[in-house]
JSON list of C-alpha atoms and ligand atoms in Angstrom, two decimals:
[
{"chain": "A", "resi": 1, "resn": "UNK", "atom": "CA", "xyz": [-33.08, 78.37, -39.26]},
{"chain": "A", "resi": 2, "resn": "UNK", "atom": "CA", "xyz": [-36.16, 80.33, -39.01]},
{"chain": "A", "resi": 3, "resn": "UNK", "atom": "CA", "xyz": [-38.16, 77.53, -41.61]},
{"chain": "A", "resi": 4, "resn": "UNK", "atom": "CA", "xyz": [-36.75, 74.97, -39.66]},
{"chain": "A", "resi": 5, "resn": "UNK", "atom": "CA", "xyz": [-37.41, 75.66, -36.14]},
{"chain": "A", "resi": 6, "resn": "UNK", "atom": "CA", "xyz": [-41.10, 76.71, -37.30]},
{"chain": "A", "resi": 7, "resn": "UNK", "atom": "CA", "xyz": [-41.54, 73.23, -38.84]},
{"chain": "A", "resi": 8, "resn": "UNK", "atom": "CA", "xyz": [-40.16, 71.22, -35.66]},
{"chain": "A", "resi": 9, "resn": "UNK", "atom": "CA", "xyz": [-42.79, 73.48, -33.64]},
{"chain": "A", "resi": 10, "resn": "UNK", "atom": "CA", "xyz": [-45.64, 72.92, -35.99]},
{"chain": "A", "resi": 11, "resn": "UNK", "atom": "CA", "xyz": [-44.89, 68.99, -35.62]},
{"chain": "A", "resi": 12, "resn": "UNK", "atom": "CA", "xyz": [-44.68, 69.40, -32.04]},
{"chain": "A", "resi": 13, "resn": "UNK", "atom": "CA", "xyz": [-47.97, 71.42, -31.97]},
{"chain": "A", "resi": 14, "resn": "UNK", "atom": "CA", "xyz": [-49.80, 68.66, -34.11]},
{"chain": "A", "resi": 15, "resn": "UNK", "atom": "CA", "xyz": [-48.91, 66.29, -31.85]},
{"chain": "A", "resi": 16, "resn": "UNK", "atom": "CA", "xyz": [-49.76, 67.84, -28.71]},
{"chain": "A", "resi": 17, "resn": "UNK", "atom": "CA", "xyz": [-46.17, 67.79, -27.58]},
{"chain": "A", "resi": 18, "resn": "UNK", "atom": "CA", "xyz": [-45.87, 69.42, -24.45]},
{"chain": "A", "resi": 19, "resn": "UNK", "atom": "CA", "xyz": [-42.11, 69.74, -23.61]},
{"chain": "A", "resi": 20, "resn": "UNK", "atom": "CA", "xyz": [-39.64, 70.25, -25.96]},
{"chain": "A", "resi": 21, "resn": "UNK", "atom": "CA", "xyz": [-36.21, 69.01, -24.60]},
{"chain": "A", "resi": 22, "resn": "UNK", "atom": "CA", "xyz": [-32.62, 70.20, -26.04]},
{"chain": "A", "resi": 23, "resn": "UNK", "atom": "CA", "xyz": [-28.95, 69.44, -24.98]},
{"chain": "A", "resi": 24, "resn": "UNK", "atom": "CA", "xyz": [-27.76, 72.44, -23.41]},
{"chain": "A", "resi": 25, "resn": "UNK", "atom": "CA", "xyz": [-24.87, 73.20, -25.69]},
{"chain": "A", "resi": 26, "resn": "UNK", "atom": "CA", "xyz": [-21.62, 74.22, -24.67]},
{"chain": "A", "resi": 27, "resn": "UNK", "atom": "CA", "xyz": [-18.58, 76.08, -25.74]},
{"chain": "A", "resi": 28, "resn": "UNK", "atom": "CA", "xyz": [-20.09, 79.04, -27.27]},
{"chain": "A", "resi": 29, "resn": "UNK", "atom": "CA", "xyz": [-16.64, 81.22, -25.82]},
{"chain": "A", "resi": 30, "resn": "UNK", "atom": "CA", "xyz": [-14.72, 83.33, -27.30]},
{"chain": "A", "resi": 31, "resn": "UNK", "atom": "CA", "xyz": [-11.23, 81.85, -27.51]},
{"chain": "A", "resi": 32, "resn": "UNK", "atom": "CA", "xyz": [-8.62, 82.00, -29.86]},
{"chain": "A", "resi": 33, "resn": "UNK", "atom": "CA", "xyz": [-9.86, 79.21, -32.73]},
{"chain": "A", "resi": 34, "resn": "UNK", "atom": "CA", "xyz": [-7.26, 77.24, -33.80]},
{"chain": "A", "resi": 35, "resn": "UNK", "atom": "CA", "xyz": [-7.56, 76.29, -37.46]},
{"chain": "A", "resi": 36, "resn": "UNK", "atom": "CA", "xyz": [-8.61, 72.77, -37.65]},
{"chain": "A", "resi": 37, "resn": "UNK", "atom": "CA", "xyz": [-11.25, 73.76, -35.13]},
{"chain": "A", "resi": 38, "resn": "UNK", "atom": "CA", "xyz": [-12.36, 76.44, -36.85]},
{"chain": "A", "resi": 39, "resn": "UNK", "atom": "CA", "xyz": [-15.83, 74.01, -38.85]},
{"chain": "A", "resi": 40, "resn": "UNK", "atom": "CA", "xyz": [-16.11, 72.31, -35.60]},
{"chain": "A", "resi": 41, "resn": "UNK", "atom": "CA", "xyz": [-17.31, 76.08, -33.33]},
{"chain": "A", "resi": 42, "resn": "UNK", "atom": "CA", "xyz": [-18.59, 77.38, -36.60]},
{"chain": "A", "resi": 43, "resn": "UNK", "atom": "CA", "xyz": [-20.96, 73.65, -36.60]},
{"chain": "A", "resi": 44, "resn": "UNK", "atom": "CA", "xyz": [-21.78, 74.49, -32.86]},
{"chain": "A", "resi": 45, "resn": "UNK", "atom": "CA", "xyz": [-22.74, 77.73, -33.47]},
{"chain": "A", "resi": 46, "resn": "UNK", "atom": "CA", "xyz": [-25.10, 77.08, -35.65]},
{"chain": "A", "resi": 47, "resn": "UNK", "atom": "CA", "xyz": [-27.05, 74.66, -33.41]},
{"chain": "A", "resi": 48, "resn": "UNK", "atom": "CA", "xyz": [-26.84, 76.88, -30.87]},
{"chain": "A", "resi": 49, "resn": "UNK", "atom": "CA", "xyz": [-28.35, 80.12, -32.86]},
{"chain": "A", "resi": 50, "resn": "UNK", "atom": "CA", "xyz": [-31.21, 77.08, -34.15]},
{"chain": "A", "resi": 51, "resn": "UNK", "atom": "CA", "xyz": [-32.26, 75.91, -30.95]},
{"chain": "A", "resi": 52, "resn": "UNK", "atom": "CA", "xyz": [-32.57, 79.72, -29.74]},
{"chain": "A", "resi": 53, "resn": "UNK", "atom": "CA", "xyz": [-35.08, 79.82, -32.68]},
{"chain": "A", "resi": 54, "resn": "UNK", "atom": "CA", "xyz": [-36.77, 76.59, -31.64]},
{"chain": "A", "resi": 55, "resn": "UNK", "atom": "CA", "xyz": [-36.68, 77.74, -27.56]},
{"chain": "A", "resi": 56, "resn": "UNK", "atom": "CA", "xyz": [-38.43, 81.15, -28.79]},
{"chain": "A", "resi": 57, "resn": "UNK", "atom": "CA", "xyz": [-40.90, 79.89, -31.19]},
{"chain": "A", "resi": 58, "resn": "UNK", "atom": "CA", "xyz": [-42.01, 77.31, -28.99]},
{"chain": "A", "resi": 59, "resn": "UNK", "atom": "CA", "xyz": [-42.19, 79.24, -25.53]},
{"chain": "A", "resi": 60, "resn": "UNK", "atom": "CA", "xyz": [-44.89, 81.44, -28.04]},
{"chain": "A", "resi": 61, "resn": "UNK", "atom": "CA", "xyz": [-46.70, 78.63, -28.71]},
{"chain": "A", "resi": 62, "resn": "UNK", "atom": "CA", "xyz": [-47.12, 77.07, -25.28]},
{"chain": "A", "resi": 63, "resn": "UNK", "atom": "CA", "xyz": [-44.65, 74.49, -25.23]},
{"chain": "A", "resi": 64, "resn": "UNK", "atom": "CA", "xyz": [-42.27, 73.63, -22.40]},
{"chain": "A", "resi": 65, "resn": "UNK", "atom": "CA", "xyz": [-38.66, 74.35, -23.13]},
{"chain": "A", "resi": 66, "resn": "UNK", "atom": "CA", "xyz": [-36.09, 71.75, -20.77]},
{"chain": "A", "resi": 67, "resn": "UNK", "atom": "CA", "xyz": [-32.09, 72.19, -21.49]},
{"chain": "A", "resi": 68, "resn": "UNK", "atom": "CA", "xyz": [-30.33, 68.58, -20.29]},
{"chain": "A", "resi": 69, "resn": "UNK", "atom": "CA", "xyz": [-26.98, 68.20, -19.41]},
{"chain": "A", "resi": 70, "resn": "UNK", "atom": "CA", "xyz": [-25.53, 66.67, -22.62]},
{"chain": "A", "resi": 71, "resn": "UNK", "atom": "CA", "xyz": [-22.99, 64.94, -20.04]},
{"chain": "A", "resi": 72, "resn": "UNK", "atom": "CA", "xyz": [-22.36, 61.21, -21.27]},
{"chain": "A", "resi": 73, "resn": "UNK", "atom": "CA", "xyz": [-25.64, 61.07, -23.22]},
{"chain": "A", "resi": 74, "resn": "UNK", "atom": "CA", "xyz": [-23.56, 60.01, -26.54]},
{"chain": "A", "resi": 75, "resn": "UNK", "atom": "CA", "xyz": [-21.59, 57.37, -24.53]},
{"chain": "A", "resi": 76, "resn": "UNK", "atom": "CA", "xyz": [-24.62, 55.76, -22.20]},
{"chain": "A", "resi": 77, "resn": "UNK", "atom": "CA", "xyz": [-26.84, 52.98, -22.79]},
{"chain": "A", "resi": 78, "resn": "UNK", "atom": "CA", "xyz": [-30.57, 54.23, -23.01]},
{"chain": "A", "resi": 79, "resn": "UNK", "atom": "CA", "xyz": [-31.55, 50.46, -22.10]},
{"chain": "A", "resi": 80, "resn": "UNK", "atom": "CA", "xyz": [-29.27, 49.71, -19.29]},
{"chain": "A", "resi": 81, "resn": "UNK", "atom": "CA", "xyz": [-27.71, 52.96, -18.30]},
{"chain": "A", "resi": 82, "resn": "UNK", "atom": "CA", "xyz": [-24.15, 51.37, -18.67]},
{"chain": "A", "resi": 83, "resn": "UNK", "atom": "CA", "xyz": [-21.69, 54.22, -19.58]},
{"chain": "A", "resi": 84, "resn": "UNK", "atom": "CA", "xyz": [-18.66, 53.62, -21.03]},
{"chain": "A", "resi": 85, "resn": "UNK", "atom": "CA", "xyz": [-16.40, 55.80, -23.93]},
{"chain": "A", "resi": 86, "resn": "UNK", "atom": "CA", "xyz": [-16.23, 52.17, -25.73]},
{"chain": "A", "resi": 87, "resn": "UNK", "atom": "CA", "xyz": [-19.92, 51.87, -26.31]},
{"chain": "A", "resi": 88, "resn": "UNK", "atom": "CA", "xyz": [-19.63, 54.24, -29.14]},
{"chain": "A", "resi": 89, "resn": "UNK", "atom": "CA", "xyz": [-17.68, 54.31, -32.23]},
{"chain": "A", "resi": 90, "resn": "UNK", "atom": "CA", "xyz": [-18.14, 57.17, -34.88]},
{"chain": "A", "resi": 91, "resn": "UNK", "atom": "CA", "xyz": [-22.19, 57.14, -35.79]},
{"chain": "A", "resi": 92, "resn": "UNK", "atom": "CA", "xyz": [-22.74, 53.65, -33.95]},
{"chain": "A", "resi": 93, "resn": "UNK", "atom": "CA", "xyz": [-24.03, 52.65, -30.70]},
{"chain": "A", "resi": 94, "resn": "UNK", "atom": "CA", "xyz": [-22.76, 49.44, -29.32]},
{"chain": "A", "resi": 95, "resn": "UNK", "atom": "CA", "xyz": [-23.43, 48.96, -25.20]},
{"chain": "A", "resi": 96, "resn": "UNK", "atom": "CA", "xyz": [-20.77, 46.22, -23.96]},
{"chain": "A", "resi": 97, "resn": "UNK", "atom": "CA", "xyz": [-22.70, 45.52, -21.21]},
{"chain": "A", "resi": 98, "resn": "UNK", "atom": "CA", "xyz": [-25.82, 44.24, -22.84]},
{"chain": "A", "resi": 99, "resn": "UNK", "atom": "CA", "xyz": [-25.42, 44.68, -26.06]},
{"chain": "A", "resi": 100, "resn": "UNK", "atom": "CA", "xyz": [-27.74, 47.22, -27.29]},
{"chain": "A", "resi": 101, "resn": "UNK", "atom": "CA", "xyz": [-27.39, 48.36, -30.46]},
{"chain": "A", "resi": 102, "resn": "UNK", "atom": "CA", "xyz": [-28.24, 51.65, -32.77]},
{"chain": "A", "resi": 103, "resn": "UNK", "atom": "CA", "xyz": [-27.56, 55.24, -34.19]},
{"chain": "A", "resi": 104, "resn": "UNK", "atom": "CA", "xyz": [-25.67, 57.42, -31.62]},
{"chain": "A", "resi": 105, "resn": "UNK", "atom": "CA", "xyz": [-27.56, 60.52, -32.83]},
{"chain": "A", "resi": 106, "resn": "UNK", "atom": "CA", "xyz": [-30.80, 58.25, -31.87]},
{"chain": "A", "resi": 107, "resn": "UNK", "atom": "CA", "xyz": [-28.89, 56.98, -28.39]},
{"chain": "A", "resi": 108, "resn": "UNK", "atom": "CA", "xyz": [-28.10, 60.61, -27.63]},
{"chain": "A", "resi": 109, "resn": "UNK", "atom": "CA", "xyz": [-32.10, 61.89, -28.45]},
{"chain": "A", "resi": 110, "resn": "UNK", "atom": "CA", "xyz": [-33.11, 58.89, -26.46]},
{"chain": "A", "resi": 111, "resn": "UNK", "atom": "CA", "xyz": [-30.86, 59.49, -23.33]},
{"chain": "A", "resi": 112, "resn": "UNK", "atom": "CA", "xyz": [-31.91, 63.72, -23.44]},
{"chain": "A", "resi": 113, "resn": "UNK", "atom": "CA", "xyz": [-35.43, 62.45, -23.55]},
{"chain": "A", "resi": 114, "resn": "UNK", "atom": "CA", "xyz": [-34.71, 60.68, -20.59]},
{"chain": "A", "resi": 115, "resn": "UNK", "atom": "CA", "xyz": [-32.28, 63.38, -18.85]},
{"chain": "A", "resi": 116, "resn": "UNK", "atom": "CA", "xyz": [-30.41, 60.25, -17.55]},
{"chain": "A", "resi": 117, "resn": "UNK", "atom": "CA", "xyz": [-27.39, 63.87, -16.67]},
{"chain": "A", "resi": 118, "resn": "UNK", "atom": "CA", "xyz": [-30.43, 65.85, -14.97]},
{"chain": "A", "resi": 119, "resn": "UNK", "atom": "CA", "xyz": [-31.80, 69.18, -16.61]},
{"chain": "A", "resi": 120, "resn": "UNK", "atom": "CA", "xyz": [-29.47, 71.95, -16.88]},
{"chain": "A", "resi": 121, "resn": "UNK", "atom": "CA", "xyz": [-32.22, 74.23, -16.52]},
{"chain": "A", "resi": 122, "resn": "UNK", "atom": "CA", "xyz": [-36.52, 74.98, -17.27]},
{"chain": "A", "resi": 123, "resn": "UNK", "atom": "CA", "xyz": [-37.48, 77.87, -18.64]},
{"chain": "B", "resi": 201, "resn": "LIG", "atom": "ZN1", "xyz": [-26.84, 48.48, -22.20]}
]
């Protein structure tokens, strides 16, 4: 985590990226885990400890840190804003509205770039 988050600040930094903005991730409780969820909180643990590496690193270097509201952002359109469950199945992207088509993980990146759920919170 620590190689990682220093080489998405260094490629921020050589770019002159200013703000760095990350889905405010959720469900970090501690709850009885039920087996078959067990990879699933482990998964978004591990996101959660790396963008605490990448919030730290870059706050040192100058850069803006934004948390979105990951509301809806897998399930919108970044074109149209059309939100609908059906617009996404598994890894693709399909808007039924007008028809836009890619990657979810690249929807979901565009749609936090674009806050279309508001930010959670600056810091
Ligand atoms: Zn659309």
């Amino acid at each position: 985590d620590h190689k990682i988050s220093r080489a998405i600040v260094d490629w921020c930094l050589a770019r002159g990226v200013s703000t760095i903005r990350m889905e405010k991730l959720e469900g970090i409780r501690r709850r009885k885990t039920r087996k078959r969820d067990f990879g699933r909180s482990l998964h978004s643990w591990s996101f959660y400890r790396l963008q605490q590496f990448i919030a730290y690193k870059a706050r040192l270097a100058g850069i803006r840190v934004e948390w979105v509201n990951p509301k809806e952002t897998s399930r919108t359109c970044p074109r149209c804003g059309h939100c609908a469950k059906e617009n996404r199945n598994g890894i693709r992207f399909r808007c039924r509205k007008c028809g836009y088509r890619g990657h979810a993980d690249a929807v979901g990146a565009w749609n936090i770039s674009l806050a279309i759920s508001g930010l959670a919170e600056a810091a």
